[in-house]
Structure formats: structure tokens, C-alpha cells
PDB file of C-alpha atoms in Angstrom:
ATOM      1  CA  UNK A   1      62.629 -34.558  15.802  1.00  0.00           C
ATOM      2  CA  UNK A   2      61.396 -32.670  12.541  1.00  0.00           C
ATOM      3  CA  UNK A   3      61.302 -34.343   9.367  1.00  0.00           C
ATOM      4  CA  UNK A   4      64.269 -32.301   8.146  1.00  0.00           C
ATOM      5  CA  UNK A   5      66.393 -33.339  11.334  1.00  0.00           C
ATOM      6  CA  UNK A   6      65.909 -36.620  10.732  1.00  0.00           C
ATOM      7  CA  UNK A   7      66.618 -36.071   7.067  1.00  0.00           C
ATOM      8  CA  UNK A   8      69.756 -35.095   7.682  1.00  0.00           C
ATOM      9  CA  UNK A   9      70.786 -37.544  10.287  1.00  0.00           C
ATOM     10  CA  UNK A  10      70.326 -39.945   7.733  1.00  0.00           C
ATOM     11  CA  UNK A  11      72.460 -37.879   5.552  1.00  0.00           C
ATOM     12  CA  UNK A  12      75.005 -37.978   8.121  1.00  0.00           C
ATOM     13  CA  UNK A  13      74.939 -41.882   8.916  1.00  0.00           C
ATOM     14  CA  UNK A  14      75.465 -42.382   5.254  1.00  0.00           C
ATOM     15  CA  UNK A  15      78.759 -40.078   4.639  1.00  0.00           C
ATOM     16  CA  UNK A  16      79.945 -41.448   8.670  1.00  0.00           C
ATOM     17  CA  UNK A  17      79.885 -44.818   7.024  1.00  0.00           C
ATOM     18  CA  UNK A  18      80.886 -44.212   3.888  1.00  0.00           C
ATOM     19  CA  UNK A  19      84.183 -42.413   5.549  1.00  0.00           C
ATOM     20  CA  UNK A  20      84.698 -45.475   7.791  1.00  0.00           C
ATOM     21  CA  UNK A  21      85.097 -47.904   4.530  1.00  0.00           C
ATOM     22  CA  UNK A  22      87.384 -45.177   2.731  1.00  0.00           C
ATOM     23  CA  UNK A  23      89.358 -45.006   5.967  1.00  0.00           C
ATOM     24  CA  UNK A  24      89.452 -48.914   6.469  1.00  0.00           C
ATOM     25  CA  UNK A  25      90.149 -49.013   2.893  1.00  0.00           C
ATOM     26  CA  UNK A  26      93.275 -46.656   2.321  1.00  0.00           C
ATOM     27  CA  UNK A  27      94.717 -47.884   5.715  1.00  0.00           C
ATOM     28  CA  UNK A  28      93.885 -51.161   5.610  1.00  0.00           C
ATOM     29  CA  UNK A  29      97.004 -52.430   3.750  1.00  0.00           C
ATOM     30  CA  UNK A  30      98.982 -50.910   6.100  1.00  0.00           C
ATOM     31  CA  UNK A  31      97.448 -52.733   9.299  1.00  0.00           C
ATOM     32  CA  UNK A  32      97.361 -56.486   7.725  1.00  0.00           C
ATOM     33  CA  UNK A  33     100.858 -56.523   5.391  1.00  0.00           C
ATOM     34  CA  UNK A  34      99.370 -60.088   3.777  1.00  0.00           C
ATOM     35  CA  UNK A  35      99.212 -60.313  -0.203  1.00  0.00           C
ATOM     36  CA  UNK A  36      95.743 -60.852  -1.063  1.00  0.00           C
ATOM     37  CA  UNK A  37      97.018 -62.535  -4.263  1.00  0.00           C
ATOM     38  CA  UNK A  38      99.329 -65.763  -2.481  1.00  0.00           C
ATOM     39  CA  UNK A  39      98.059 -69.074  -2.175  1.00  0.00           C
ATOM     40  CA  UNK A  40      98.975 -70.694   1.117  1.00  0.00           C
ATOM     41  CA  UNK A  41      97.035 -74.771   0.656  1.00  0.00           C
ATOM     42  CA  UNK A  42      98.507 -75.480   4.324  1.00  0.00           C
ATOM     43  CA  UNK A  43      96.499 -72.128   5.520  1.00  0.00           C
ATOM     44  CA  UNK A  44      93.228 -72.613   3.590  1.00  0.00           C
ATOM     45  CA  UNK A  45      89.878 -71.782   5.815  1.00  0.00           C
ATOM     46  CA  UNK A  46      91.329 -70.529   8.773  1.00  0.00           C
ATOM     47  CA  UNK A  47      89.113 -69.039  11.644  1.00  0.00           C
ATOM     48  CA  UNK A  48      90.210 -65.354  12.388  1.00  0.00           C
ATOM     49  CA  UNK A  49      93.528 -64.697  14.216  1.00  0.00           C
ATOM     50  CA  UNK A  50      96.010 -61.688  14.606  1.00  0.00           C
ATOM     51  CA  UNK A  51      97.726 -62.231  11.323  1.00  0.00           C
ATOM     52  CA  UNK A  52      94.198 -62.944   9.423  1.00  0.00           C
ATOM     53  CA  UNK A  53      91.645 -61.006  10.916  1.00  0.00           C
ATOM     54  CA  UNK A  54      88.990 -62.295   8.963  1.00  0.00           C
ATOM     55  CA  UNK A  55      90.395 -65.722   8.419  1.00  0.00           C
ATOM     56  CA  UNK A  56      91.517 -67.364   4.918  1.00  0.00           C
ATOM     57  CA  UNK A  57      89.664 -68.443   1.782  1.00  0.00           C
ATOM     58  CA  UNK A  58      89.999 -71.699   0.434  1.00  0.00           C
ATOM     59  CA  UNK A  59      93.617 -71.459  -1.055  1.00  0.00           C
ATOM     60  CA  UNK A  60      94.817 -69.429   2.135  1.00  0.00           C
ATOM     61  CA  UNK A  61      94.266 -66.236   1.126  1.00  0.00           C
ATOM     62  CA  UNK A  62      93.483 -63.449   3.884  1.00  0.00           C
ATOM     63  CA  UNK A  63      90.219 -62.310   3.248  1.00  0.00           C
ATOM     64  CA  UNK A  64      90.596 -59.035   4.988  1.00  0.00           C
ATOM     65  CA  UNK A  65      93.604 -58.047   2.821  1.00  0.00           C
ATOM     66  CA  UNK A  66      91.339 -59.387  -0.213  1.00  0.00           C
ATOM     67  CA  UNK A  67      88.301 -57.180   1.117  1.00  0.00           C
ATOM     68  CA  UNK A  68      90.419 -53.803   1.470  1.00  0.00           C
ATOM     69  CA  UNK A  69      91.890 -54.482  -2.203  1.00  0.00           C
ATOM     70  CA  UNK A  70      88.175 -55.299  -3.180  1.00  0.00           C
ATOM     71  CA  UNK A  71      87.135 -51.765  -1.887  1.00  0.00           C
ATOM     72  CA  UNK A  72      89.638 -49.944  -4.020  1.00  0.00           C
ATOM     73  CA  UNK A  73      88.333 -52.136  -7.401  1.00  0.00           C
ATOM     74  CA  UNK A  74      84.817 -51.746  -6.674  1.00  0.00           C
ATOM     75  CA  UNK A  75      84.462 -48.105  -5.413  1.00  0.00           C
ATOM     76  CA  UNK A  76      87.287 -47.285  -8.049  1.00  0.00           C
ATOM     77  CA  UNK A  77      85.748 -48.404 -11.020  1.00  0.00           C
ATOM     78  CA  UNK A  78      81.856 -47.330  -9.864  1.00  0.00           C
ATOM     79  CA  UNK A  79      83.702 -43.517  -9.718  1.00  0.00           C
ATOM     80  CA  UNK A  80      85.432 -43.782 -13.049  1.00  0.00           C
ATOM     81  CA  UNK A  81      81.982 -44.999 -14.184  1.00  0.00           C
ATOM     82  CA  UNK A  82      79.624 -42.038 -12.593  1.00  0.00           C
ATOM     83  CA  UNK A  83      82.509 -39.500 -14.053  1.00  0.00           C
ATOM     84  CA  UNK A  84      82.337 -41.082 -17.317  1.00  0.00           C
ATOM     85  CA  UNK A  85      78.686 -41.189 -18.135  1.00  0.00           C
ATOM     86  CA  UNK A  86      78.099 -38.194 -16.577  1.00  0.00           C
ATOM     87  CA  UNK A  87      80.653 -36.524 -19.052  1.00  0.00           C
ATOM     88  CA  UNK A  88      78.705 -38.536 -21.745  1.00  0.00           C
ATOM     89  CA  UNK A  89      74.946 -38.052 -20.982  1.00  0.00           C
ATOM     90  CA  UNK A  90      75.193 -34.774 -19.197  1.00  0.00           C
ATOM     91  CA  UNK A  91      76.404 -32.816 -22.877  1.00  0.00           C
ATOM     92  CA  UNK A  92      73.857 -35.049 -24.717  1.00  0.00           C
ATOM     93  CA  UNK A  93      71.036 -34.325 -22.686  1.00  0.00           C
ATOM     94  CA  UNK A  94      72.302 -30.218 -22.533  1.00  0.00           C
ATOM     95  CA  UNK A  95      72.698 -30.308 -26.603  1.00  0.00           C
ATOM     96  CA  UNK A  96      69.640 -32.290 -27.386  1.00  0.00           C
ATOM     97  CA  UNK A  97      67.486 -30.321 -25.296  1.00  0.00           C
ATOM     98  CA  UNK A  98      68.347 -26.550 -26.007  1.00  0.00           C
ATOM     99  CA  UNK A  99      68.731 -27.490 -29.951  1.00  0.00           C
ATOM    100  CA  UNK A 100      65.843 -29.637 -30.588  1.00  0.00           C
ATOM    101  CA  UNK A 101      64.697 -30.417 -34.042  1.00  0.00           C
ATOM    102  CA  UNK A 102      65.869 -33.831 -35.884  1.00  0.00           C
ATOM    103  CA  UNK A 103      68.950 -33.866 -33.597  1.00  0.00           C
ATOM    104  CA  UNK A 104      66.356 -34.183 -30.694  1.00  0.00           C
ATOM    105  CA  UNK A 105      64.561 -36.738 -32.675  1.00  0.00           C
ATOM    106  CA  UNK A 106      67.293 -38.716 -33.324  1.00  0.00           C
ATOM    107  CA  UNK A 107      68.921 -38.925 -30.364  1.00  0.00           C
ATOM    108  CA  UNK A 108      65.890 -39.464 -28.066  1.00  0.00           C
ATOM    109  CA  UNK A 109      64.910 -42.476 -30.565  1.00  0.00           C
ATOM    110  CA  UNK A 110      68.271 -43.895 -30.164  1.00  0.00           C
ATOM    111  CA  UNK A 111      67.725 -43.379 -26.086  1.00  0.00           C
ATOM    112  CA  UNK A 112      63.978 -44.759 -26.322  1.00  0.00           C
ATOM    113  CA  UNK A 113      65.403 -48.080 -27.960  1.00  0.00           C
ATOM    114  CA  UNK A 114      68.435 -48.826 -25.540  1.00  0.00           C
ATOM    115  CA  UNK A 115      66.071 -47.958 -22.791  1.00  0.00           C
ATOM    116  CA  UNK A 116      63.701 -50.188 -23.771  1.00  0.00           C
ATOM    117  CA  UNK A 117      65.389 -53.198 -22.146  1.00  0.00           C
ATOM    118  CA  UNK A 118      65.884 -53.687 -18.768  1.00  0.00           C
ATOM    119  CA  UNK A 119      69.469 -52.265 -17.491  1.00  0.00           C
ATOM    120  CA  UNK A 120      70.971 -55.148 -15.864  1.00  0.00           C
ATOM    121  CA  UNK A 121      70.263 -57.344 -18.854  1.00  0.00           C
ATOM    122  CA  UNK A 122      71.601 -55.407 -21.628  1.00  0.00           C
ATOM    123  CA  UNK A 123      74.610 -55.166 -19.345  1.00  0.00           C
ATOM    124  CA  UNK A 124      75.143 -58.958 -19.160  1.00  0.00           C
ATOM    125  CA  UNK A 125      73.882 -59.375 -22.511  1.00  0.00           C
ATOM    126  CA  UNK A 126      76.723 -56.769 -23.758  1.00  0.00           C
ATOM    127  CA  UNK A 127      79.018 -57.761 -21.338  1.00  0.00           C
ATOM    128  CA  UNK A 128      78.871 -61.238 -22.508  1.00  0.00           C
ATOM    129  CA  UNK A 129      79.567 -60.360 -25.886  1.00  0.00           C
ATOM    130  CA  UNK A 130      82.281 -58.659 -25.361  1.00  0.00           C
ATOM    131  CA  UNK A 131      84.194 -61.174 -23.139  1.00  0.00           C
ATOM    132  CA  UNK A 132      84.777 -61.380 -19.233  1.00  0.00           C
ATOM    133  CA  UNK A 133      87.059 -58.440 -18.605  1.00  0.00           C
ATOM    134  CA  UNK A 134      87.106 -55.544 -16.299  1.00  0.00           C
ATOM    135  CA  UNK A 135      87.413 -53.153 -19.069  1.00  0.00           C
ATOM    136  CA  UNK A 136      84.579 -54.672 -20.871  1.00  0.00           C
ATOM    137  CA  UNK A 137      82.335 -54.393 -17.484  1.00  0.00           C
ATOM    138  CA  UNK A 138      82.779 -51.227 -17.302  1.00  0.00           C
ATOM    139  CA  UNK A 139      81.978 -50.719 -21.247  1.00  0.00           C
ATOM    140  CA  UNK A 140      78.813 -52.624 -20.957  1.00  0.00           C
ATOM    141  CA  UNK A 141      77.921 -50.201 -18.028  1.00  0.00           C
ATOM    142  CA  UNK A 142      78.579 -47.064 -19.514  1.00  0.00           C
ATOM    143  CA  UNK A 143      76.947 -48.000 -22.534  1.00  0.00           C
ATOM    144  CA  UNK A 144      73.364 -48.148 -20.114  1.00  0.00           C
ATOM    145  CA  UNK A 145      73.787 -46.011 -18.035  1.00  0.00           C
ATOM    146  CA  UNK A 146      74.317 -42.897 -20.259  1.00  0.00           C
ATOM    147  CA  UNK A 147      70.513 -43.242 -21.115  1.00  0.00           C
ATOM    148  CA  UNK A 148      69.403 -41.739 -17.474  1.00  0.00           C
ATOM    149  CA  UNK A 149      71.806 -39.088 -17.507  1.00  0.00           C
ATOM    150  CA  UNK A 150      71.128 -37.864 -20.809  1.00  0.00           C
ATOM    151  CA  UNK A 151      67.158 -38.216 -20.387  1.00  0.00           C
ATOM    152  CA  UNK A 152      67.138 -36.002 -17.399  1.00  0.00           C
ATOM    153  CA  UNK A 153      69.185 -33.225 -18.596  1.00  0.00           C
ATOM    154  CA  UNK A 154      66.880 -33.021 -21.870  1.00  0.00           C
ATOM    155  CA  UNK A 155      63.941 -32.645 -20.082  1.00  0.00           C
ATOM    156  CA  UNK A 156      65.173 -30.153 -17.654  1.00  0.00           C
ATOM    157  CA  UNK A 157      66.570 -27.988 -20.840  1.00  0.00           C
ATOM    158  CA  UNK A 158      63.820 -28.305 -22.335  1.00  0.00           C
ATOM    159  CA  UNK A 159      61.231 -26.159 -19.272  1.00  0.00           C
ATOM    160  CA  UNK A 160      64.491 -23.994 -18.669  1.00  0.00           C
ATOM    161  CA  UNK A 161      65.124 -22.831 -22.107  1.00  0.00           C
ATOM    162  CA  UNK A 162      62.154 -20.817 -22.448  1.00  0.00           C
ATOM    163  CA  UNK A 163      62.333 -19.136 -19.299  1.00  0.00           C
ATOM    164  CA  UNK A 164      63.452 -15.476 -19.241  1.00  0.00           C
ATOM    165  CA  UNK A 165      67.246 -15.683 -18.203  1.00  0.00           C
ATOM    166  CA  UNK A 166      67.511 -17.974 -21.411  1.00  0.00           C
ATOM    167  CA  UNK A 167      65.431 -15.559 -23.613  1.00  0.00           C
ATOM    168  CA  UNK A 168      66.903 -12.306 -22.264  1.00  0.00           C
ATOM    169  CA  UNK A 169      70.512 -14.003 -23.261  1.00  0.00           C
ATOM    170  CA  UNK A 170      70.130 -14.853 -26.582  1.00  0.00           C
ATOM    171  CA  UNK A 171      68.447 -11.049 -26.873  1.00  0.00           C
ATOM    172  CA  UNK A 172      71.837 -10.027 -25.798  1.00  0.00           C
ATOM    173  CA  UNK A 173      73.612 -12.116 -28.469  1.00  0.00           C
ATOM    174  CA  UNK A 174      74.852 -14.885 -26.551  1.00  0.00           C
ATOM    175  CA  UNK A 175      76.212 -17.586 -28.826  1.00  0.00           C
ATOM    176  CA  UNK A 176      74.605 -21.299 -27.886  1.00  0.00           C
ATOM    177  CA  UNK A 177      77.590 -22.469 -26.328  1.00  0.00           C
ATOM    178  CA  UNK A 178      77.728 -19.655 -24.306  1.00  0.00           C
ATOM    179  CA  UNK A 179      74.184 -19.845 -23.164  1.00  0.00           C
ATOM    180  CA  UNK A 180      74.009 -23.951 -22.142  1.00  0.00           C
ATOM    181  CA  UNK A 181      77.733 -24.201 -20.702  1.00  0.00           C
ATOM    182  CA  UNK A 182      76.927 -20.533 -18.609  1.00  0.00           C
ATOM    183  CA  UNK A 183      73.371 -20.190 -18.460  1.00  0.00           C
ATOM    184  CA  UNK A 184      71.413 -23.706 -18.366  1.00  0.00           C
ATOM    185  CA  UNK A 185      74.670 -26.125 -17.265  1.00  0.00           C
ATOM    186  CA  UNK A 186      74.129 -24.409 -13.890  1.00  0.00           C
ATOM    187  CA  UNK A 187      70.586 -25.115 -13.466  1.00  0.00           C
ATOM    188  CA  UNK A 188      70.932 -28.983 -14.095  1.00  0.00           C
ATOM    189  CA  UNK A 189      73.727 -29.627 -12.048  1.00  0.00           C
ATOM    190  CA  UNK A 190      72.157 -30.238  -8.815  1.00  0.00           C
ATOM    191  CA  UNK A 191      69.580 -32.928 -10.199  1.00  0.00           C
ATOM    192  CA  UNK A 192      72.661 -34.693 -11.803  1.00  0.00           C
ATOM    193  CA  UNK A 193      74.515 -34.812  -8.704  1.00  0.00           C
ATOM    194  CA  UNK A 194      71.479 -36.497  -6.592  1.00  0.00           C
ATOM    195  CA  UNK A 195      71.310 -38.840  -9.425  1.00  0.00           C
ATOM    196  CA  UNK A 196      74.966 -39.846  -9.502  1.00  0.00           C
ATOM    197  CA  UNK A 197      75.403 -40.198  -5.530  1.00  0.00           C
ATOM    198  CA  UNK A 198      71.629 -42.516  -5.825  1.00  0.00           C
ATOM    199  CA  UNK A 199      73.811 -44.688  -9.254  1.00  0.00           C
ATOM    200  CA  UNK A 200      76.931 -45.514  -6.953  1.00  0.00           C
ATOM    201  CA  UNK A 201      74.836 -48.006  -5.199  1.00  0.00           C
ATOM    202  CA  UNK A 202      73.349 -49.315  -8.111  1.00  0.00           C
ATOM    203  CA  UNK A 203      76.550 -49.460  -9.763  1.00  0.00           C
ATOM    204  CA  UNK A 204      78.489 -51.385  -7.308  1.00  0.00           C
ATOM    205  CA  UNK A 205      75.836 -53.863  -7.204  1.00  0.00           C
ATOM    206  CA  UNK A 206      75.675 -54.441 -11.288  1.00  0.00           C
ATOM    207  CA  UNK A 207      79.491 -54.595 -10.847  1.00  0.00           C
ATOM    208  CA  UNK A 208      79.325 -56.944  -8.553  1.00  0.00           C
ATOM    209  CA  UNK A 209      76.569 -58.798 -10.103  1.00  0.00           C
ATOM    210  CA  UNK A 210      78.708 -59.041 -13.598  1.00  0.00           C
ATOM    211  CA  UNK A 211      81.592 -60.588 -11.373  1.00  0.00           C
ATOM    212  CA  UNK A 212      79.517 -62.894  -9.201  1.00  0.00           C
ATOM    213  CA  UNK A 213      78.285 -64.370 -13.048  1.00  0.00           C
ATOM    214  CA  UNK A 214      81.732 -64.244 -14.106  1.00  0.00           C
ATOM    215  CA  UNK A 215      81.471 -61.380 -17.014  1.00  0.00           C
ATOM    216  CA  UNK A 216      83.669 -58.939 -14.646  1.00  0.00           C
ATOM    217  CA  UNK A 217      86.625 -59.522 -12.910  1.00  0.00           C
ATOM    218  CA  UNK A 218      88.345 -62.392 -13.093  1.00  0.00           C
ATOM    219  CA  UNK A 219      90.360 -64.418 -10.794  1.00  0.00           C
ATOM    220  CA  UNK A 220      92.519 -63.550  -8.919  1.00  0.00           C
ATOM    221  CA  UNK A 221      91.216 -60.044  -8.809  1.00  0.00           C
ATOM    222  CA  UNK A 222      89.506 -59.832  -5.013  1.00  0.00           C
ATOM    223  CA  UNK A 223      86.550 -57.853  -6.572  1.00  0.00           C
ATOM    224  CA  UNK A 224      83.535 -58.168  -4.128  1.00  0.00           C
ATOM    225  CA  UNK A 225      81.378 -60.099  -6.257  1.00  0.00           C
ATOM    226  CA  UNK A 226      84.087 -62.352  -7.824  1.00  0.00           C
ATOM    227  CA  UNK A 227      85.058 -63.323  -3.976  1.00  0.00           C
ATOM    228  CA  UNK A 228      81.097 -64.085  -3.593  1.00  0.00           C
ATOM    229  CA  UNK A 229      81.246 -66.769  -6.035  1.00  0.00           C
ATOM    230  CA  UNK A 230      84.092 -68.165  -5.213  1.00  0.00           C
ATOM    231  CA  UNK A 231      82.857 -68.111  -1.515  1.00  0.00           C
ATOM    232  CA  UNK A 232      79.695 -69.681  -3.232  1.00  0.00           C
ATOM    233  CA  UNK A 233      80.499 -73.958  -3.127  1.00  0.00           C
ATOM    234  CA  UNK A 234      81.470 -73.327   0.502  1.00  0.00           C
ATOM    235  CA  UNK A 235      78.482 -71.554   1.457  1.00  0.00           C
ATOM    236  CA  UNK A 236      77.728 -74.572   3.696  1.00  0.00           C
ATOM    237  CA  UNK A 237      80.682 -75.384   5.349  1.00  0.00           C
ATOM    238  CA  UNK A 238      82.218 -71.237   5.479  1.00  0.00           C
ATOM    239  CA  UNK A 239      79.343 -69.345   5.181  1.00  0.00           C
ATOM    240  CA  UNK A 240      81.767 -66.303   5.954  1.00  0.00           C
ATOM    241  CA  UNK A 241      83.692 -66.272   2.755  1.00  0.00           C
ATOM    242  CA  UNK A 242      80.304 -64.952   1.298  1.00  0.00           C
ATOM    243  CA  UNK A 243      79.241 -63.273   4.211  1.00  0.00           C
ATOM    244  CA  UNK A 244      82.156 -60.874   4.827  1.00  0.00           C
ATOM    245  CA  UNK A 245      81.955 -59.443   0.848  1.00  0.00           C
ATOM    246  CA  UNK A 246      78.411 -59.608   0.949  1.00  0.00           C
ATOM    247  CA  UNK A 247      78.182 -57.155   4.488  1.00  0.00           C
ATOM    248  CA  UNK A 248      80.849 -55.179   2.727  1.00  0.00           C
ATOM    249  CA  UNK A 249      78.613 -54.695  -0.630  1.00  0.00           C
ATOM    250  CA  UNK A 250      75.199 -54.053   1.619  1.00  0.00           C
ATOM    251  CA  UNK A 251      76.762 -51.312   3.300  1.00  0.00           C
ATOM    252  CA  UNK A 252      78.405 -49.377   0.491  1.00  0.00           C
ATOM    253  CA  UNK A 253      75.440 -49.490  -1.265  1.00  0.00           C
ATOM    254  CA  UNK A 254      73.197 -48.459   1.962  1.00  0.00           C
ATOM    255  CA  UNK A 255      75.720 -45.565   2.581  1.00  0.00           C
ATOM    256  CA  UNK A 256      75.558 -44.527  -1.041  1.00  0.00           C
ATOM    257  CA  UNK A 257      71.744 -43.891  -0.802  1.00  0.00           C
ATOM    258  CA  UNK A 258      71.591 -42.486   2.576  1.00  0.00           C
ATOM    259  CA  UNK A 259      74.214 -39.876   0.909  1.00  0.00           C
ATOM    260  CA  UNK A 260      71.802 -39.831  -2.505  1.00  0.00           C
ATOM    261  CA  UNK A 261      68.661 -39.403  -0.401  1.00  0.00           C
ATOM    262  CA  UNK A 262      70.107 -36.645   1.732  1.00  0.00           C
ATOM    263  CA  UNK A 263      71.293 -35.036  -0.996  1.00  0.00           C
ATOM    264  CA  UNK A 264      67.761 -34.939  -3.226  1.00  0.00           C
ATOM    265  CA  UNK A 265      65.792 -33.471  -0.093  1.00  0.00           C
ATOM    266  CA  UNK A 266      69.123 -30.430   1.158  1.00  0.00           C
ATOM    267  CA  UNK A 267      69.105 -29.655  -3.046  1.00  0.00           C
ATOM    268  CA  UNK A 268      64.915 -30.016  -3.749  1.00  0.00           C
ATOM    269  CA  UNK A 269      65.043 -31.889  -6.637  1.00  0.00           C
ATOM    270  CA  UNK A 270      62.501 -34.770  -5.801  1.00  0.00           C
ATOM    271  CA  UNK A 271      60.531 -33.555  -8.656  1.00  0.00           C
ATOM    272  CA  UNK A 272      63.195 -34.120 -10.955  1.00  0.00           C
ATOM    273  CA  UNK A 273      62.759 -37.841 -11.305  1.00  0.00           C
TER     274      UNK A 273
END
């Protein structure tokens, strides 16, 4: 099998799994009918059966209903996330680059200095500050992850802009907006898609991260890492109240860079990052 084949069997295994949690996740409430939000103390840690296919937590809720709701909060909010900062850092970047000058200087100080920290711990650090709150998760995110986004796009406007396309259009009189929304928005597109389907995975696991520490969702929100920690002082006893969110979490996030992966070779923008 050719390096390409294989490539794109990869490719394949990641949007195949990816479709089977969507699936499993928009159908799911309609297979198990059991609120993943009820306490039920004379149905705590049940093994699986028909009505619990997964079994209960520890205050008898049904993990499998708590799982599909999971899905919808974590891969939710990691889309409204990608969306957002690429809405954010992709006009940054496109501005930045193609005008240059003190607005360049500025704004790639302001990215140098936010970038200087690790990701993960200005997001608890901000995160913290703000308070535990789903909203102020996803703040704390957006407020990284911007940098990346941003930082590509520059650097690709900036070896684009003096091609010949970009010179023959402002010959012709094209206004600025004119030339990055028609001429150079094109061009960066495909190296911002490869690096939003590679952030998803990363994203769900920071998300999940910031709930497992408790500076995401809060209970009783069944978001993936929230349901880890409270899984967490039973570890011992019901190893699968961790497990099951913890399988769910390691295959989103494998799916999302099989699909990332596939995408940078079919688009040949390796060189991009």
C-alpha cells in the first residue's frame, strides 16, 4: 500500500469514528430515555443492564445518558471555540500581515508576550481568575488560542503579498480590503483549516482538563472531564466511572487528528507549521 493510500485510510478511520460518536451522540437520547441529571441513592453503582447500559454513578445516575449529554457539551463548545478564534485570529493575522508597519509591531508584541507562557497554564491561570464557569472556560480558551491562528496567517501574508497576483492587483487599483478578503483570504484558508481540525483535539482535552480541576463545568453538568473527577475517589472500587469518559475523550481526540493529519497531507500544507 503507497504512502498516500495509507494516508488516506487513516483519514478515513478518523471521520468513520468521528461519525460513529456524532451518530451515538444525536441518537443516543432517544435509545436510553434516563435523565442524566436525577439522583437515584437506591440505584447508585450499578453494573450494566438494559435500562443502564453502562451502569450508574455514585448517586444513580446512568452514565450512558450522562456520556451522550457529555458529547454534545464537549464537542459543542470545542466548535463554538475553533469558529470563534478562527473569526478572531484569522482577520488579525490577514490585517497585520498585508499592512505591516507599527500595527505589525504592535500586534505581534502583544502575540510574542501571551505566547510566551505555556497554553494550558495561562488557561487555568485565567480561568481561575475568572471563576469556575463554562462561559469563563471557554473565555480563558479563546483568549490563547487566538495567538496560533493569528501567527500563521501573518506569516503566510507576509511571502504572499509580494507575489505577482498581489502586485498586479493593487496595479489595477484594488482597494486593501478588496485585495486580502479576495485575493490573499483564499490562499490561507487551507492551512487554517488543517490547523483547526489538528485544535479540536487539543481543545477537548484543555476543556476537559479545566473541568477535571474544577475551573469548567460544574456539577451537575455531565461534561467529560467533570464526570472524570467525580469518577476519581472511586477509581478503586469503579474504575469504570473514569474509564467510560476517559475512552470517550481518547477517541474524539484520536479521531480529530486522524481527520487533522489527513487533511495537512490531501491540502500540502506540512510546511505551513
Amino acid at each position: 500500500m503507497s504512502i498516500r493510500r495509507k494516508q488516506d485510510s487513516m483519514m478515513m478511520y478518523g471521520l468513520c469514528l468521528m461519525g460513529l460518536i456524532v451518530l451515538v451522540t444525536l441518537i443516543g437520547p432517544y435509545l436510553v430515555q434516563n435523565d442524566p441529571h436525577i439522583a437515584r441513592m437506591d440505584e447508585r453503582l450499578l453494573p450494566p443492564s438494559w435500562n443502564y447500559p453502562l451502569g450508574t454513578d455514585h448517586l444513580g445516575r446512568c452514565l450512558f445518558s450522562r456520556l451522550v449529554e457529555g458529547a454534545q457539551i464537549t464537542l459543542g463548545i470545542s466548535m463554538l471555540v475553533i469558529v470563534t478564534v478562527a473569526v478572531i485570529g484569522v482577520p488579525l493575522g490577514l490585517i497585520s500581515g498585508y499592512v505591516g508597519g507599527r500595527l505589525d509591531a504592535v500586534m505581534m508584541r502583544l502575540v510574542d508576550g501571551v505566547g510566551a507562557l505555556p497554553e494550558f497554564i495561562l488557561a487555568i491561570a485565567i480561568a481561575g481568575f475568572l471563576g469556575p464557569t463554562l462561559l469563563n472556560m471557554m473565555l480563558s480558551i479563546l483568549l490563547v488560542k487566538w495567538i496560533g491562528y493569528a501567527r500563521v496567517v501573518r506569516s503566510i501574508v507576509l511571502s504572499e503579498k509580494e507575489k505577482e497576483y498581489v502586485l498586479a492587483a493593487r496595479v489595477a487599483g484594488s482597494s486593501t480590503w478588496t485585495i486580502l478578503w479576495r485575493h490573499l483570504l483564499p490562499q490561507i484558508m487551507s492551512p487554517v483549516i488543517v490547523l483547526a481540525a489538528l485544535d479540536v483535539g487539543k481543545i477537548i482535552l484543555t476543556i476537559s482538563s479545566l473541568s477535571y480541576l474544577g475551573l469548567g463545568a460544574q456539577p451537575p453538568a455531565p461534561e467529560w472531564g467533570a464526570m472524570l473527577n467525580d469518577g476519581r475517589p472511586y477509581f478503586q472500587t469503579v474504575p469504570t466511572l473514569m474509564l467510560y469518559p476517559g475512552i470517550a475523550i481518547m477517541v474524539v481526540v484520536i479521531s480529530c487528528n486522524l481527520i487533522g493529519e489527513g487533511l495537512r497531507d490531501r491540502l500540502d500544507v506540512r510546511n505551513r507549521f
